[in-house]
Tab-separated table of C-alpha atoms in Angstrom:
chain	number	residue	atom	x	y	z
A	252	MET	CA	0.017	-0.043	0.071
A	253	MET	CA	1.476	3.448	-0.883
A	254	ILE	CA	2.178	5.933	2.074
A	255	TYR	CA	1.980	9.488	1.533
A	256	TYR	CA	3.574	11.821	3.917
A	257	ILE	CA	1.777	15.273	4.398
A	258	PHE	CA	3.552	18.323	5.962
A	259	MET	CA	2.337	21.556	7.059
A	260	ASP	CA	2.910	23.171	3.649
A	261	TYR	CA	0.396	20.238	2.613
A	262	GLN	CA	2.793	19.437	-0.486
A	263	PHE	CA	2.027	15.770	-0.129
A	264	LEU	CA	-1.594	16.215	0.065
A	265	ASP	CA	-1.464	18.880	-2.849
A	266	ASP	CA	0.473	16.573	-4.939
A	267	ARG	CA	-0.981	13.296	-4.769
A	268	VAL	CA	-2.996	11.573	-7.081
A	269	THR	CA	-7.121	11.083	-6.732
A	270	ASP	CA	-7.329	8.413	-4.640
A	271	LYS	CA	-9.612	5.998	-3.036
A	272	PHE	CA	-10.088	8.512	-0.261
A	273	GLN	CA	-10.630	11.648	-2.354
A	274	LYS	CA	-13.307	9.787	-4.406
A	275	LYS	CA	-15.207	8.548	-1.387
A	276	LEU	CA	-15.381	11.984	-0.089
A	277	SER	CA	-16.445	13.669	-3.132
A	278	VAL	CA	-19.352	11.280	-3.819
A	279	LEU	CA	-20.466	11.170	-0.217
A	280	ALA	CA	-20.439	15.035	-0.591
A	281	ALA	CA	-22.373	15.333	-3.716
A	282	VAL	CA	-25.338	13.666	-2.140
A	283	GLY	CA	-26.132	16.775	-0.598
A	284	PRO	CA	-26.124	19.083	-3.846
A	285	PHE	CA	-27.939	16.288	-5.724
A	286	THR	CA	-30.421	16.460	-2.579
A	287	ASP	CA	-30.682	20.281	-3.461
A	288	GLY	CA	-31.548	19.835	-6.990
A	289	PHE	CA	-33.991	17.011	-6.509
A	290	ASN	CA	-36.040	19.369	-4.064
A	291	GLU	CA	-35.543	22.484	-6.123
A	292	PHE	CA	-36.852	21.310	-8.982
A	293	GLY	CA	-39.347	18.942	-7.650
A	294	ALA	CA	-40.995	21.984	-6.285
A	295	SER	CA	-42.130	22.615	-10.097
A	296	THR	CA	-44.175	19.297	-9.630
A	297	ALA	CA	-45.517	20.864	-6.300
A	298	LEU	CA	-46.677	23.927	-7.415
A	299	LEU	CA	-48.936	22.525	-10.053
A	300	ALA	CA	-50.840	20.754	-7.136
A	301	ILE	CA	-50.703	22.820	-4.177
A	302	ALA	CA	-52.118	26.079	-5.715
A	303	VAL	CA	-55.353	24.018	-6.012
A	304	LEU	CA	-55.041	21.778	-2.760
A	305	PHE	CA	-54.234	24.542	-0.549
A	306	HIS	CA	-56.232	27.284	-2.606
A	307	LEU	CA	-53.009	29.550	-2.766
A	308	SER	CA	-53.099	32.864	-4.422
A	309	ALA	CA	-50.344	33.544	-7.122
A	310	ILE	CA	-48.238	35.690	-4.549
A	311	MET	CA	-48.668	32.774	-1.842
A	312	SER	CA	-47.277	30.646	-4.469
A	313	SER	CA	-44.359	32.738	-5.183
A	314	LEU	CA	-43.594	33.406	-1.598
A	315	ILE	CA	-43.614	29.062	-1.167
A	316	LEU	CA	-41.083	28.652	-4.203
A	317	ALA	CA	-39.043	31.818	-2.506
A	318	SER	CA	-38.671	30.248	0.951
A	319	TYR	CA	-36.396	27.531	-0.071
A	320	TRP	CA	-33.731	29.699	-1.585
A	321	ILE	CA	-34.228	32.385	1.505
A	322	GLY	CA	-33.777	29.314	3.619
A	323	VAL	CA	-30.616	28.290	1.680
A	324	GLY	CA	-29.232	31.671	1.584
A	325	ALA	CA	-29.862	32.089	5.512
A	326	GLY	CA	-28.139	28.372	5.906
A	327	GLY	CA	-25.272	29.442	3.931
A	328	MET	CA	-24.089	32.535	6.118
A	329	ILE	CA	-24.972	30.865	9.410
A	330	GLY	CA	-23.681	27.530	8.453
A	331	GLY	CA	-20.546	29.040	7.033
A	332	ILE	CA	-19.567	31.001	10.300
A	333	PHE	CA	-19.995	27.739	12.166
A	334	SER	CA	-17.817	25.833	9.787
A	335	ASP	CA	-15.250	28.024	10.368
A	336	LYS	CA	-15.679	28.079	14.173
A	337	ILE	CA	-16.489	24.473	14.959
A	338	GLY	CA	-15.260	22.653	11.881
A	339	ARG	CA	-16.470	20.972	9.016
A	340	LYS	CA	-17.386	17.396	9.700
A	341	THR	CA	-19.744	18.402	12.787
A	342	LEU	CA	-22.260	20.114	10.340
A	343	PHE	CA	-21.228	17.551	7.375
A	344	VAL	CA	-22.625	14.849	9.257
A	345	TYR	CA	-25.590	16.020	11.067
A	346	ASP	CA	-27.044	18.483	8.648
A	347	THR	CA	-28.214	15.435	6.882
A	348	ILE	CA	-30.933	14.601	9.297
A	349	GLY	CA	-32.463	18.370	9.108
A	350	MET	CA	-32.442	17.630	5.147
A	351	GLY	CA	-34.351	14.307	5.390
A	352	VAL	CA	-36.659	15.256	8.136
A	353	PHE	CA	-37.853	18.578	6.415
A	354	ALA	CA	-38.070	16.755	2.897
A	355	LEU	CA	-40.576	14.184	4.798
A	356	ILE	CA	-42.230	17.091	6.686
A	357	SER	CA	-42.595	18.753	3.075
A	358	ALA	CA	-44.274	15.695	1.694
A	359	ILE	CA	-46.918	15.621	4.484
A	360	SER	CA	-47.762	19.252	4.064
A	361	PHE	CA	-51.448	20.108	4.581
A	362	SER	CA	-51.660	23.796	4.086
A	363	GLY	CA	-49.904	26.675	2.159
A	364	THR	CA	-48.321	28.222	5.492
A	365	PHE	CA	-46.855	24.512	6.667
A	366	PHE	CA	-45.457	23.873	3.445
A	367	PHE	CA	-43.995	27.430	3.341
A	368	PHE	CA	-42.053	26.594	6.562
A	369	SER	CA	-40.924	23.128	5.712
A	370	ARG	CA	-39.499	24.455	2.534
A	371	LEU	CA	-37.866	27.070	4.284
A	372	LEU	CA	-36.017	24.801	6.734
A	373	LEU	CA	-35.407	22.259	4.295
A	374	GLY	CA	-33.270	24.875	2.482
A	375	PHE	CA	-31.659	26.169	5.389
A	376	PHE	CA	-30.147	22.701	5.980
A	377	ILE	CA	-29.499	22.451	2.547
A	378	GLY	CA	-27.327	25.761	2.740
A	379	ILE	CA	-25.633	24.349	5.853
A	380	ASP	CA	-24.543	21.334	3.933
A	381	TYR	CA	-22.806	23.517	1.223
A	382	VAL	CA	-20.680	25.444	3.474
A	383	ALA	CA	-19.427	22.298	4.932
A	384	ALA	CA	-19.015	19.791	2.262
A	385	LEU	CA	-17.149	21.992	-0.450
A	386	PRO	CA	-14.742	23.401	1.796
A	387	LEU	CA	-13.970	19.848	2.999
A	388	ILE	CA	-13.325	18.571	-0.451
A	389	SER	CA	-11.648	21.820	-1.181
A	390	GLU	CA	-9.408	21.175	1.774
A	391	TYR	CA	-8.293	17.631	0.865
A	392	SER	CA	-8.212	17.629	-2.935
A	393	PRO	CA	-4.744	17.381	-5.290
A	394	ILE	CA	-4.482	20.737	-6.518
A	395	LYS	CA	-4.298	19.271	-10.223
A	396	ASP	CA	-8.029	17.688	-9.649
A	397	ARG	CA	-9.367	20.298	-7.143
A	398	GLY	CA	-11.591	21.878	-9.939
A	399	LYS	CA	-12.700	18.804	-11.232
A	400	GLN	CA	-13.976	17.161	-7.377
A	401	LEU	CA	-15.543	20.650	-6.860
A	402	SER	CA	-17.422	20.491	-10.292
A	403	PHE	CA	-18.439	16.992	-9.634
A	404	GLN	CA	-20.981	18.407	-6.829
A	405	LYS	CA	-22.617	20.743	-9.704
A	406	PHE	CA	-22.804	17.832	-11.760
A	407	PHE	CA	-24.699	15.725	-9.091
A	408	PHE	CA	-26.941	18.806	-8.379
A	409	THR	CA	-27.817	18.801	-12.444
A	410	LEU	CA	-28.535	15.075	-12.024
A	411	GLY	CA	-30.934	15.552	-9.116
A	412	ALA	CA	-32.892	18.183	-10.858
A	413	LEU	CA	-32.865	15.803	-14.071
A	414	LEU	CA	-34.375	12.720	-11.811
A	415	ALA	CA	-36.892	14.972	-10.126
A	416	ILE	CA	-38.134	16.360	-13.436
A	417	GLY	CA	-38.438	12.800	-15.018
A	418	GLU	CA	-39.981	11.468	-11.575
A	419	GLY	CA	-42.424	14.207	-11.328
A	420	LEU	CA	-43.291	13.031	-15.023
A	421	ALA	CA	-43.666	9.739	-14.473
A	422	LEU	CA	-45.404	10.077	-11.259
A	423	THR	CA	-47.789	12.490	-12.812
A	424	VAL	CA	-49.117	9.964	-15.453
A	425	LEU	CA	-49.059	7.092	-12.982
A	426	VAL	CA	-50.529	8.605	-10.105
A	427	GLY	CA	-51.593	12.128	-10.843
A	428	VAL	CA	-50.143	15.473	-10.054
A	429	TYR	CA	-52.151	15.802	-6.539
A	430	LEU	CA	-49.954	12.824	-5.158
A	431	ALA	CA	-46.716	12.850	-7.296
A	432	TRP	CA	-45.171	15.902	-5.348
A	433	ARG	CA	-45.514	14.020	-2.053
A	434	TYR	CA	-43.737	10.876	-3.426
A	435	ILE	CA	-41.018	13.051	-4.755
A	436	PHE	CA	-40.207	14.708	-1.528
A	437	ILE	CA	-40.292	11.272	0.192
A	438	THR	CA	-37.830	10.067	-2.344
A	439	ALA	CA	-35.370	13.049	-1.716
A	440	ALA	CA	-35.500	12.122	1.925
A	441	ILE	CA	-34.001	8.398	1.612
A	442	PRO	CA	-30.228	8.988	0.378
A	443	VAL	CA	-29.715	11.922	3.175
A	444	PHE	CA	-30.786	9.345	5.972
A	445	ILE	CA	-28.450	6.680	4.602
A	446	LEU	CA	-25.860	9.730	4.056
A	447	PHE	CA	-25.758	10.284	7.947
A	448	PHE	CA	-24.340	7.030	8.710
A	449	LEU	CA	-21.871	7.005	5.933
A	450	ARG	CA	-20.642	10.400	6.288
A	451	LYS	CA	-19.427	9.376	9.936
A	452	SER	CA	-16.128	7.821	8.586
A	453	MET	CA	-14.833	10.582	7.027
A	454	PRO	CA	-12.415	12.877	9.014
A	455	GLU	CA	-12.148	16.611	9.912
A	456	SER	CA	-10.597	18.728	7.674
A	457	LEU	CA	-6.935	18.658	8.611
A	458	ARG	CA	-6.080	22.054	7.551
A	459	TRP	CA	-8.845	23.431	9.452
A	460	ALA	CA	-7.850	21.385	12.842
A	461	VAL	CA	-4.030	22.443	12.228
A	462	GLU	CA	-4.821	25.960	11.581
A	463	ASN	CA	-6.909	26.083	14.681
A	464	GLY	CA	-4.912	24.300	16.990
A	465	LYS	CA	-7.019	21.339	17.372
A	466	GLU	CA	-4.733	18.958	18.446
A	467	GLU	CA	-6.987	16.209	19.539
A	468	ARG	CA	-8.945	15.788	16.347
A	469	VAL	CA	-5.407	16.043	14.506
A	470	LYS	CA	-4.819	12.723	16.266
A	471	SER	CA	-8.119	11.472	14.893
A	472	ILE	CA	-7.736	12.659	11.514
A	473	LYS	CA	-4.442	10.979	11.338
A	474	LYS	CA	-5.817	7.559	12.357
A	475	ARG	CA	-8.780	8.096	9.718
A	476	LEU	CA	-6.405	8.854	7.001
A	477	ASN	CA	-3.922	6.212	7.941
A	478	ASN	CA	-6.657	3.646	6.917
A	479	TYR	CA	-6.469	5.110	3.260
A	480	GLY	CA	-2.661	4.961	3.104
A	481	ILE	CA	-2.340	8.563	3.693
A	482	LYS	CA	0.311	9.368	6.418
A	483	VAL	CA	0.177	12.468	8.509
A	484	ASN	CA	3.216	14.079	10.082
A	485	VAL	CA	2.143	16.739	12.497
A	486	ASP	CA	4.116	18.730	15.179
A	487	LYS	CA	2.849	20.561	17.979
A	488	ASN	CA	4.598	23.551	16.594
A	489	ASP	CA	3.153	23.215	13.240
A	490	LEU	CA	-0.473	23.791	15.363
A	491	GLY	CA	-2.024	27.613	15.226
A	492	GLU	CA	-4.169	29.201	17.438
A	493	GLU	CA	-7.945	29.252	17.169
A	494	THR	CA	-9.750	32.603	16.646
A	495	SER	CA	-12.987	33.877	17.231
A	496	ILE	CA	-15.909	34.427	15.094
A	497	LYS	CA	-15.648	38.020	15.035
A	498	ASP	CA	-12.117	37.695	14.041
A	499	ASN	CA	-12.949	35.198	11.053
A	500	ILE	CA	-15.684	37.615	9.986
A	501	LYS	CA	-13.593	40.816	10.136
A	502	LYS	CA	-10.887	39.140	8.092
A	503	PHE	CA	-13.142	37.811	5.406
A	504	PHE	CA	-14.596	41.483	4.925
A	505	SER	CA	-11.155	43.197	5.118
A	506	ARG	CA	-10.043	45.011	2.215
A	507	PRO	CA	-7.361	42.966	0.871
A	508	ASN	CA	-10.384	40.201	0.435
A	509	ALA	CA	-12.632	42.798	-1.644
A	510	ARG	CA	-11.958	41.571	-4.971
A	511	ALA	CA	-12.813	38.097	-4.062
A	512	LEU	CA	-15.811	38.906	-2.521
A	513	ILE	CA	-17.150	40.992	-5.622
A	514	TYR	CA	-15.816	38.169	-7.695
A	515	ILE	CA	-17.926	35.522	-6.012
A	516	PHE	CA	-20.972	37.951	-6.317
A	517	TRP	CA	-20.864	38.911	-9.700
A	518	LEU	CA	-20.370	35.253	-10.672
A	519	GLY	CA	-23.622	34.231	-8.785
A	520	THR	CA	-25.599	37.478	-9.574
A	521	ALA	CA	-24.908	37.424	-13.125
A	522	TYR	CA	-25.736	33.752	-13.440
A	523	SER	CA	-29.003	34.229	-11.679
A	524	MET	CA	-30.010	36.949	-13.974
A	525	THR	CA	-29.416	34.963	-17.164
A	526	ILE	CA	-30.583	31.254	-16.118
A	527	ASN	CA	-33.832	32.295	-14.687
A	528	LEU	CA	-35.203	33.008	-17.961
A	529	VAL	CA	-35.242	29.390	-18.648
A	530	SER	CA	-37.232	28.240	-16.005
A	531	VAL	CA	-39.786	31.201	-15.810
A	532	TYR	CA	-40.431	31.333	-19.596
A	533	GLU	CA	-39.331	28.409	-21.583
A	534	PRO	CA	-42.863	26.387	-20.662
A	535	LYS	CA	-44.745	29.742	-21.697
A	536	PHE	CA	-42.754	30.058	-25.018
A	537	LEU	CA	-43.483	26.602	-25.703
A	538	SER	CA	-47.072	26.458	-24.982
A	539	ASP	CA	-47.622	29.542	-26.923
A	540	LEU	CA	-46.187	27.787	-30.065
A	541	GLY	CA	-48.624	24.954	-29.570
A	542	ALA	CA	-46.811	22.753	-27.128
A	543	THR	CA	-49.283	20.540	-24.819
A	544	SER	CA	-48.149	20.553	-21.072
A	545	THR	CA	-46.498	17.088	-21.310
A	546	LEU	CA	-44.402	18.547	-24.334
A	547	SER	CA	-43.590	21.532	-22.332
A	548	LEU	CA	-42.377	19.355	-19.270
A	549	LEU	CA	-40.387	17.154	-21.754
A	550	GLY	CA	-38.570	20.349	-23.210
A	551	SER	CA	-37.459	21.144	-19.400
A	552	VAL	CA	-36.087	17.475	-19.139
A	553	ILE	CA	-34.130	17.914	-22.495
A	554	SER	CA	-32.650	21.161	-21.311
A	555	ALA	CA	-31.716	19.531	-17.934
A	556	ALA	CA	-30.208	16.554	-19.988
A	557	LEU	CA	-27.883	18.838	-21.893
A	558	GLY	CA	-26.941	21.061	-18.619
A	559	LEU	CA	-25.634	17.572	-17.279
A	560	LEU	CA	-23.634	17.287	-20.369
A	561	GLY	CA	-22.321	20.607	-20.128
A	562	THR	CA	-21.268	20.068	-16.443
A	563	PHE	CA	-19.591	17.035	-17.333
A	564	ILE	CA	-17.447	18.402	-20.117
A	565	VAL	CA	-16.609	21.579	-17.556
A	566	MET	CA	-15.717	18.989	-14.880
A	567	ILE	CA	-13.237	17.267	-16.921
A	568	THR	CA	-11.639	20.400	-18.240
A	569	VAL	CA	-11.966	22.898	-15.824
A	570	ASP	CA	-8.404	22.263	-14.257
A	571	LYS	CA	-6.765	22.328	-17.825
A	572	ILE	CA	-8.423	25.454	-19.189
A	573	GLY	CA	-8.746	27.198	-16.084
A	574	ARG	CA	-12.104	28.950	-14.213
A	575	LYS	CA	-11.541	32.533	-15.894
A	576	ASN	CA	-11.443	31.435	-19.279
A	577	ILE	CA	-14.506	29.044	-18.938
A	578	GLY	CA	-16.534	31.656	-17.318
A	579	VAL	CA	-16.071	34.652	-19.708
A	580	ALA	CA	-16.520	32.047	-22.406
A	581	GLY	CA	-19.826	30.730	-20.909
A	582	PHE	CA	-21.416	34.125	-20.733
A	583	ILE	CA	-20.101	35.275	-24.259
A	584	LEU	CA	-21.604	32.109	-25.667
A	585	SER	CA	-24.866	31.994	-24.074
A	586	SER	CA	-25.479	35.113	-25.687
A	587	ILE	CA	-25.735	33.110	-29.121
A	588	PRO	CA	-29.012	30.974	-28.579
A	589	MET	CA	-30.924	33.980	-26.961
A	590	GLY	CA	-29.758	36.127	-30.173
A	591	VAL	CA	-31.307	33.346	-32.238
A	592	MET	CA	-34.564	33.150	-30.464
A	593	TYR	CA	-35.027	37.125	-30.133
A	594	VAL	CA	-34.490	37.153	-34.179
A	595	ALA	CA	-36.778	34.351	-34.839
A	596	PHE	CA	-39.697	35.891	-32.534
A	597	THR	CA	-39.361	39.270	-33.964
A	598	LEU	CA	-39.250	38.011	-37.566
A	599	HIS	CA	-41.976	35.643	-37.167
A	600	PHE	CA	-40.066	32.609	-37.894
A	601	ALA	CA	-40.145	31.009	-34.494
A	602	THR	CA	-41.264	27.225	-34.327
A	603	LEU	CA	-41.593	24.495	-31.679
A	604	PRO	CA	-38.483	22.731	-32.716
A	605	LEU	CA	-36.238	25.805	-33.104
A	606	ILE	CA	-37.048	27.342	-29.590
A	607	MET	CA	-36.824	23.946	-27.851
A	608	SER	CA	-33.143	23.572	-29.228
A	609	MET	CA	-32.383	27.254	-28.357
A	610	PHE	CA	-33.592	26.686	-24.563
A	611	ALA	CA	-31.543	23.409	-24.650
A	612	ILE	CA	-28.268	24.833	-26.179
A	613	PHE	CA	-28.575	27.982	-23.670
A	614	TYR	CA	-28.768	25.626	-20.612
A	615	PHE	CA	-26.229	22.983	-22.070
A	616	ILE	CA	-23.657	26.332	-22.195
A	617	ASN	CA	-25.038	28.259	-19.376
A	618	VAL	CA	-25.388	25.561	-16.647
A	619	GLY	CA	-22.258	23.574	-18.056
A	620	THR	CA	-20.153	26.603	-17.518
A	621	ILE	CA	-21.240	29.350	-15.404
A	622	GLY	CA	-23.443	27.272	-13.344
A	623	THR	CA	-20.640	24.825	-12.317
A	624	LEU	CA	-18.311	27.618	-11.385
A	625	GLN	CA	-20.470	28.593	-8.630
A	626	TYR	CA	-19.076	25.590	-6.818
A	627	VAL	CA	-15.296	26.329	-7.204
A	628	PRO	CA	-13.574	29.467	-6.960
A	629	ALA	CA	-16.161	30.305	-3.625
A	630	ALA	CA	-14.637	26.953	-2.284
A	631	GLU	CA	-11.009	28.144	-3.118
A	632	LEU	CA	-10.732	31.726	-2.186
A	633	GLY	CA	-10.489	32.965	1.294
A	634	GLY	CA	-8.469	31.259	3.798
A	635	THR	CA	-8.935	28.168	5.851
A	636	ARG	CA	-10.459	30.461	8.584
A	637	ASN	CA	-13.094	31.721	6.446
A	638	ARG	CA	-13.820	29.265	3.546
A	639	GLY	CA	-17.049	28.460	4.855
A	640	LEU	CA	-18.218	31.979	4.897
A	641	SER	CA	-16.898	32.177	1.346
A	642	MET	CA	-19.357	29.683	0.142
A	643	GLY	CA	-21.919	31.290	2.451
A	644	TRP	CA	-21.438	34.358	0.625
A	645	ASP	CA	-22.148	32.818	-2.616
A	646	LYS	CA	-25.205	31.043	-1.346
A	647	LEU	CA	-26.503	34.564	0.275
A	648	TRP	CA	-26.997	36.189	-3.456
A	649	GLU	CA	-29.417	33.155	-4.480
A	650	PHE	CA	-32.532	34.504	-3.398
A	651	PRO	CA	-32.242	38.293	-4.028
A	652	THR	CA	-30.684	38.029	-7.252
A	653	ALA	CA	-33.317	35.267	-8.614
A	654	ALA	CA	-35.897	37.572	-7.305
A	655	GLY	CA	-34.761	40.539	-8.967
A	656	ALA	CA	-34.418	38.403	-12.279
A	657	PHE	CA	-38.270	37.236	-11.841
A	658	ALA	CA	-39.241	40.613	-11.270
A	659	LEU	CA	-37.250	42.177	-14.242
A	660	TYR	CA	-38.672	39.323	-16.629
A	661	ALA	CA	-42.123	40.316	-15.829
A	662	PHE	CA	-41.537	43.979	-16.364
A	663	LEU	CA	-39.611	43.484	-19.608
A	664	GLY	CA	-42.047	40.720	-20.879
A	665	PRO	CA	-41.301	37.618	-22.648
A	666	ILE	CA	-39.618	38.963	-25.992
A	667	ASN	CA	-37.667	41.842	-24.379
A	668	SER	CA	-36.563	39.365	-21.509
A	669	VAL	CA	-34.655	37.421	-24.426
A	670	LEU	CA	-33.202	40.300	-25.678
A	671	PHE	CA	-31.790	41.015	-22.179
A	672	ASP	CA	-30.464	37.429	-22.140
A	673	THR	CA	-28.861	38.185	-25.186
A	674	ILE	CA	-26.928	41.395	-24.003
A	675	MET	CA	-26.718	40.227	-20.295
A	676	PRO	CA	-24.473	37.615	-20.969
A	677	VAL	CA	-21.778	39.570	-23.278
A	678	ILE	CA	-21.681	42.378	-20.377
A	679	ALA	CA	-21.294	39.640	-17.580
A	680	GLY	CA	-18.589	38.218	-19.225
A	681	ILE	CA	-16.589	41.170	-19.868
A	682	ILE	CA	-16.919	42.187	-16.246
A	683	LEU	CA	-15.967	38.759	-15.135
A	684	TYR	CA	-12.736	38.760	-17.352
A	685	ILE	CA	-11.943	42.010	-15.133
A	686	LEU	CA	-13.038	40.753	-11.571
A	687	ALA	CA	-11.977	37.038	-12.315
A	688	ILE	CA	-9.289	35.438	-9.793
A	689	GLU	CA	-7.274	32.475	-11.513
A	690	THR	CA	-7.205	29.578	-8.931
A	691	LYS	CA	-5.912	26.923	-11.211
A	692	ASP	CA	-2.554	25.072	-10.288
A	693	LYS	CA	-2.332	27.257	-7.091
A	694	SER	CA	-2.290	25.657	-3.864
A	695	LEU	CA	-4.967	27.068	-1.116
A	696	GLU	CA	-2.433	28.751	0.831
A	697	TYR	CA	-0.943	30.565	-2.225
A	698	ILE	CA	-4.528	31.677	-2.942
A	699	GLU	CA	-4.979	32.881	0.526
A	700	ASP	CA	-1.775	34.522	0.503
A	701	GLU	CA	-2.058	36.149	-2.973
A	702	THR	CA	-5.607	37.360	-1.766
A	703	ILE	CA	-7.021	37.899	1.621
A	704	ASN	CA	-3.122	37.957	2.846
A	705	GLU	CA	-1.624	40.036	0.324
A	706	ASN	CA	1.544	37.916	0.470
A	707	GLU	CA	3.335	37.104	-2.332
A	708	GLU	CA	5.713	34.228	-0.751
A	709	ALA	CA	3.717	31.181	-2.259
A	710	HIS	CA	4.346	28.439	-4.838
A	711	THR	CA	1.964	27.136	-7.446
A	712	PHE	CA	1.619	23.795	-8.210
A	713	LYS	CA	3.756	24.203	-11.332
A	714	ASP	CA	6.674	26.240	-8.854
A	715	VAL	CA	6.679	22.936	-6.453
A	716	GLU	CA	7.386	20.745	-9.424
A	717	GLU	CA	10.114	22.934	-10.996
A	718	GLU	CA	11.883	23.146	-7.682
């Protein structure tokens, strides 16, 4: 069995191949985003039924839809603070209970108010899961595969969304829409209850434990990693000192980290302002062109399937092409299918196959590139003491930017919204080119020194190889 020696420059952790331990950690973490995608897109089937069952107004239906994202944002920020304070593993294990319980409670909802709060709390625990799981993956991943390991989480999110839409379509046919949504949420609860037991075998983040001076936890980590053939050599002199929540937050929002904060904010905001057009108007456009409700749902399945393919392609190329290049290209290329749609509608040659194709291509590009990147830089930037908060900062903007997008689309109307989605990605790509911080081939310590610490004495993966 091969043994790896890990010193406090983390070179042997950073330079090792992606091994059994890393693969297991990534899969166990990815069930969280899978559950997120399943629950988020499962709501589309639910909303068809609960508006009738619970006699909901359009406003209340919208609030229920928004409650999930509010929960994710709140869970991300609050959970991020505690992920940096008490460690990744505790949240990584026990948030699964909340995810499972509130999925089941959503399934037995008997009123709009009950469903609102169950969705809110479900989103809260899923938000917590992101800020525990992604920093944990980032802090263990080899440098040359870190983007791939983080992108794998988005792949599972998209897979969950696709399966939720497919299950919704199948169950609607088999048992009717008024029961289908309940089965979807029951299905969503099953894997996370199993996950509770499986995640217990994973260690705490070595980087977090060392930096916060957690000697007993380091000993436990050493034993667990040794089972996977990874030998950890930590001296007491390597241990840092624990800092307060106040100090962690202050450092995260310090001036040296301003560019990273703006970069993470813009990446998520610009994505939300463009991708939500598909979820809002795709069924309407297809319906106006004569599509049945089943065909419209099938269009969503095709778009989600191509989004999954796009995510897979980015997952296997992100560590070669780089985060910045993928992000800029993704935004600018997204404008092409939207431009074709706008011309087709204004010149009156729009057809059902053409519009379905353009939506699917847009989803392939936009979700595959920008959507996947939402899982990468936020988990790499900042420092070990505030990486959870960095992920929380990313999740915080999901609801307000999505709500802003919905309001803007309503104001502009369908055709002008397509024009907006033609122009906005180009603007977003240019701004991203200015803001982006490339993290490819860099250790987390180098990134921290380069940004939040403003220290140039660090080494990239390539530098280490040359030395």
